[in-house]
């Protein structure tokens, strides 16, 4: 069915709003509002009826309806119908324009979707993948660039281009200044072309989060996203982006429900995990693995089993379901290597990492030399000289990066640890103190690799203080540290200390496998 008002067409089947043959960009809820008003243009539609029709089963404030009507009026104004939607005080709204309805089987008189719009639709489909590769995002960007070349006045094209740039930055595929500037320019151009466009505002929120990335900018993005969600509650991209903001701000408890609403169940499982809500996390993981045993879902399940429920047997079974090709990826390979290391299976660690040709693993949970893993595997197997050789190789990888990237703090920390592992304790101690000073941290707040270095260089008092700070219900350390201290062979000397054994027992996470 196509409803016509002067030169405006509301194509219900195609879900398009057209003015003079040009497709106007409106949010789904606004389109639904216009369809309902068009179908009932002969009468005043009460507000409650509109709310029930456009937001079925959702509790929505009147302000959301008012904003949707305002956006609809702006769209109609582009077709010369500025005052077509009339407000009837305390009653509702009516579409006051002469309308005709055309059945679906009558050929439309307006042009079909433009070539540019077809390219954008294809790009949107690619970008809907929640686990994109660099290559698929580049393909989407190329399609968007072609659409912009065909119609440089299309706000959606600039907005989608900016969104694709932000995904490149988010996934660390390309964090260059040129990519950041391209994201900024695209969002600004989209807003200039159509300030009310939902796509443009979504792009701007992405820029504030991923490019500006300052607390004030993130707070502005949060406000903007909440407004978009109020206008269109099922908008999954806004829901997921807001959840990412909340998660990255450490508000995992708030983020998880938004991920669930966005049906981003893998991300929801992660949010529950980082909030230490492991029972809820494994429930989500079990359900998504049953529906889709993808690499990402299996990795999540194994991570919860390892660092949440501390069930290494279950984690090994889960990782065993991955195809061999998945273990060629740094992420899956490092998860598998940790599990084998924790289980005391050095040959499986080496077998897993032998297939990785790179000397450096780069993931969101481990970014460091492969030699750290392989050195510990050889050490666990009693091959001291082989372990030293692997650690020296890892040190060379670190120093190579320091030479090309400068004295980046994470690299300096790795340099200190690798020096400590090969017995260069004096220089390792100097670097340990330097990195703590550069980070501006107190003497006991650091990650597991700095803790390992502190243990190796004999900072016993510092380690004991770190243990007390870490293994407490309100500890400052991340959710995974209990499992790290419990299983990592690097901390075997710690576990023989009565203080450590007592703290591990007293702070065992809910649902975790009992200590022996």
PDB file of C-alpha atoms in Angstrom, residues 23-138:
ATOM      1  CA  UNK A  23      13.760   8.951  -0.498  1.00  0.00           C
ATOM      2  CA  UNK A  24      13.668  10.805   2.820  1.00  0.00           C
ATOM      3  CA  UNK A  25      15.578   9.406   5.785  1.00  0.00           C
ATOM      4  CA  UNK A  26      13.319   8.812   8.794  1.00  0.00           C
ATOM      5  CA  UNK A  27      13.701   6.565  11.788  1.00  0.00           C
ATOM      6  CA  UNK A  28      11.611   3.377  11.843  1.00  0.00           C
ATOM      7  CA  UNK A  29       9.323   4.607  14.636  1.00  0.00           C
ATOM      8  CA  UNK A  30       8.694   7.882  12.823  1.00  0.00           C
ATOM      9  CA  UNK A  31       7.805   5.975   9.681  1.00  0.00           C
ATOM     10  CA  UNK A  32       5.414   3.754  11.660  1.00  0.00           C
ATOM     11  CA  UNK A  33       3.835   6.885  13.136  1.00  0.00           C
ATOM     12  CA  UNK A  34       3.247   8.375   9.675  1.00  0.00           C
ATOM     13  CA  UNK A  35       1.786   5.106   8.379  1.00  0.00           C
ATOM     14  CA  UNK A  36      -0.673   4.911  11.269  1.00  0.00           C
ATOM     15  CA  UNK A  37      -1.721   8.560  10.906  1.00  0.00           C
ATOM     16  CA  UNK A  38      -2.103   8.077   7.128  1.00  0.00           C
ATOM     17  CA  UNK A  39      -4.325   5.017   7.607  1.00  0.00           C
ATOM     18  CA  UNK A  40      -6.537   6.970  10.002  1.00  0.00           C
ATOM     19  CA  UNK A  41      -6.268  10.424   8.404  1.00  0.00           C
ATOM     20  CA  UNK A  42     -10.026  10.889   8.547  1.00  0.00           C
ATOM     21  CA  UNK A  43     -10.008  11.244  12.356  1.00  0.00           C
ATOM     22  CA  UNK A  44      -8.050  12.490  15.366  1.00  0.00           C
ATOM     23  CA  UNK A  45      -5.909   9.617  16.703  1.00  0.00           C
ATOM     24  CA  UNK A  46      -5.667   9.672  20.528  1.00  0.00           C
ATOM     25  CA  UNK A  47      -2.164   9.758  22.029  1.00  0.00           C
ATOM     26  CA  UNK A  48      -2.632   6.493  23.893  1.00  0.00           C
ATOM     27  CA  UNK A  49      -3.690   4.762  20.700  1.00  0.00           C
ATOM     28  CA  UNK A  50      -0.618   6.045  18.890  1.00  0.00           C
ATOM     29  CA  UNK A  51       1.668   4.936  21.698  1.00  0.00           C
ATOM     30  CA  UNK A  52       0.158   1.441  21.630  1.00  0.00           C
ATOM     31  CA  UNK A  53       0.379   1.236  17.847  1.00  0.00           C
ATOM     32  CA  UNK A  54       3.901   2.599  17.372  1.00  0.00           C
ATOM     33  CA  UNK A  55       5.521   1.306  20.573  1.00  0.00           C
ATOM     34  CA  UNK A  56       3.631  -1.957  21.197  1.00  0.00           C
ATOM     35  CA  UNK A  57       4.424  -3.526  24.542  1.00  0.00           C
ATOM     36  CA  UNK A  58       6.870  -0.762  25.490  1.00  0.00           C
ATOM     37  CA  UNK A  59       6.339   1.824  28.229  1.00  0.00           C
ATOM     38  CA  UNK A  60       7.149   5.170  26.607  1.00  0.00           C
ATOM     39  CA  UNK A  61       6.842   8.703  27.935  1.00  0.00           C
ATOM     40  CA  UNK A  62       4.774  11.321  26.094  1.00  0.00           C
ATOM     41  CA  UNK A  63       8.030  13.109  25.271  1.00  0.00           C
ATOM     42  CA  UNK A  64       9.025  10.295  22.918  1.00  0.00           C
ATOM     43  CA  UNK A  65       5.777  10.674  20.999  1.00  0.00           C
ATOM     44  CA  UNK A  66       6.204  14.451  20.830  1.00  0.00           C
ATOM     45  CA  UNK A  67       9.742  14.063  19.461  1.00  0.00           C
ATOM     46  CA  UNK A  68       8.562  11.523  16.873  1.00  0.00           C
ATOM     47  CA  UNK A  69       5.799  13.894  15.752  1.00  0.00           C
ATOM     48  CA  UNK A  70       8.287  16.765  15.530  1.00  0.00           C
ATOM     49  CA  UNK A  71      10.620  14.705  13.338  1.00  0.00           C
ATOM     50  CA  UNK A  72       7.661  13.580  11.188  1.00  0.00           C
ATOM     51  CA  UNK A  73       6.596  17.218  10.693  1.00  0.00           C
ATOM     52  CA  UNK A  74      10.119  18.116   9.563  1.00  0.00           C
ATOM     53  CA  UNK A  75      10.039  15.292   7.032  1.00  0.00           C
ATOM     54  CA  UNK A  76       6.637  16.351   5.713  1.00  0.00           C
ATOM     55  CA  UNK A  77       7.869  19.938   5.432  1.00  0.00           C
ATOM     56  CA  UNK A  78      10.404  18.771   2.831  1.00  0.00           C
ATOM     57  CA  UNK A  79       7.406  17.768   0.687  1.00  0.00           C
ATOM     58  CA  UNK A  80       5.636  21.101   1.194  1.00  0.00           C
ATOM     59  CA  UNK A  81       3.303  19.738   3.895  1.00  0.00           C
ATOM     60  CA  UNK A  82       4.617  21.820   6.774  1.00  0.00           C
ATOM     61  CA  UNK A  83       1.376  21.907   8.782  1.00  0.00           C
ATOM     62  CA  UNK A  84      -0.052  18.552   7.769  1.00  0.00           C
ATOM     63  CA  UNK A  85       0.056  17.046  11.270  1.00  0.00           C
ATOM     64  CA  UNK A  86      -2.230  18.983  13.587  1.00  0.00           C
ATOM     65  CA  UNK A  87      -2.193  18.737  17.370  1.00  0.00           C
ATOM     66  CA  UNK A  88      -5.525  18.519  19.151  1.00  0.00           C
ATOM     67  CA  UNK A  89      -4.922  19.641  22.713  1.00  0.00           C
ATOM     68  CA  UNK A  90      -5.317  16.880  25.343  1.00  0.00           C
ATOM     69  CA  UNK A  91      -6.567  14.532  22.631  1.00  0.00           C
ATOM     70  CA  UNK A  92      -4.114  13.504  19.968  1.00  0.00           C
ATOM     71  CA  UNK A  93      -2.983  14.122  16.394  1.00  0.00           C
ATOM     72  CA  UNK A  94      -4.473  14.083  12.921  1.00  0.00           C
ATOM     73  CA  UNK A  95      -2.890  14.043   9.480  1.00  0.00           C
ATOM     74  CA  UNK A  96      -4.859  16.823   7.786  1.00  0.00           C
ATOM     75  CA  UNK A  97      -4.041  16.467   4.122  1.00  0.00           C
ATOM     76  CA  UNK A  98      -5.869  15.127   1.110  1.00  0.00           C
ATOM     77  CA  UNK A  99      -4.747  11.513   0.788  1.00  0.00           C
ATOM     78  CA  UNK A 100      -5.103   8.680  -1.664  1.00  0.00           C
ATOM     79  CA  UNK A 101      -4.128   5.050  -1.214  1.00  0.00           C
ATOM     80  CA  UNK A 102      -2.617   2.951  -3.971  1.00  0.00           C
ATOM     81  CA  UNK A 103      -2.606  -0.871  -3.781  1.00  0.00           C
ATOM     82  CA  UNK A 104       0.713  -2.691  -3.902  1.00  0.00           C
ATOM     83  CA  UNK A 105       0.033  -4.221  -7.303  1.00  0.00           C
ATOM     84  CA  UNK A 106      -0.217  -0.791  -8.999  1.00  0.00           C
ATOM     85  CA  UNK A 107       3.216   0.226 -10.337  1.00  0.00           C
ATOM     86  CA  UNK A 108       4.543   3.287  -8.470  1.00  0.00           C
ATOM     87  CA  UNK A 109       5.034   6.446 -10.423  1.00  0.00           C
ATOM     88  CA  UNK A 110       8.199   7.369  -8.572  1.00  0.00           C
ATOM     89  CA  UNK A 111      11.658   6.091  -9.301  1.00  0.00           C
ATOM     90  CA  UNK A 112      12.896   2.894  -7.624  1.00  0.00           C
ATOM     91  CA  UNK A 113      15.592   3.171  -4.972  1.00  0.00           C
ATOM     92  CA  UNK A 114      18.623   4.905  -6.429  1.00  0.00           C
ATOM     93  CA  UNK A 115      21.900   3.165  -7.155  1.00  0.00           C
ATOM     94  CA  UNK A 116      23.423   5.038  -4.231  1.00  0.00           C
ATOM     95  CA  UNK A 117      20.721   3.775  -1.884  1.00  0.00           C
ATOM     96  CA  UNK A 118      21.270   0.200  -3.042  1.00  0.00           C
ATOM     97  CA  UNK A 119      24.977   0.534  -2.288  1.00  0.00           C
ATOM     98  CA  UNK A 120      24.200   1.895   1.190  1.00  0.00           C
ATOM     99  CA  UNK A 121      21.764  -0.952   1.866  1.00  0.00           C
ATOM    100  CA  UNK A 122      24.514  -3.435   0.995  1.00  0.00           C
ATOM    101  CA  UNK A 123      26.986  -1.599   3.250  1.00  0.00           C
ATOM    102  CA  UNK A 124      24.484  -1.615   6.137  1.00  0.00           C
ATOM    103  CA  UNK A 125      24.090  -5.367   5.792  1.00  0.00           C
ATOM    104  CA  UNK A 126      27.850  -5.862   6.009  1.00  0.00           C
ATOM    105  CA  UNK A 127      28.145  -3.536   8.999  1.00  0.00           C
ATOM    106  CA  UNK A 128      25.418  -5.434  10.864  1.00  0.00           C
ATOM    107  CA  UNK A 129      27.976  -8.199  11.526  1.00  0.00           C
ATOM    108  CA  UNK A 130      29.003  -7.841  15.177  1.00  0.00           C
ATOM    109  CA  UNK A 131      32.345  -9.554  14.556  1.00  0.00           C
ATOM    110  CA  UNK A 132      33.596  -7.914  11.355  1.00  0.00           C
ATOM    111  CA  UNK A 133      37.017  -8.424   9.859  1.00  0.00           C
ATOM    112  CA  UNK A 134      39.212  -5.625   8.559  1.00  0.00           C
ATOM    113  CA  UNK A 135      38.446  -6.818   5.036  1.00  0.00           C
ATOM    114  CA  UNK A 136      34.650  -6.779   5.399  1.00  0.00           C
ATOM    115  CA  UNK A 137      34.736  -3.277   6.888  1.00  0.00           C
ATOM    116  CA  UNK A 138      36.914  -2.111   3.999  1.00  0.00           C
TER     117      UNK A 138
END
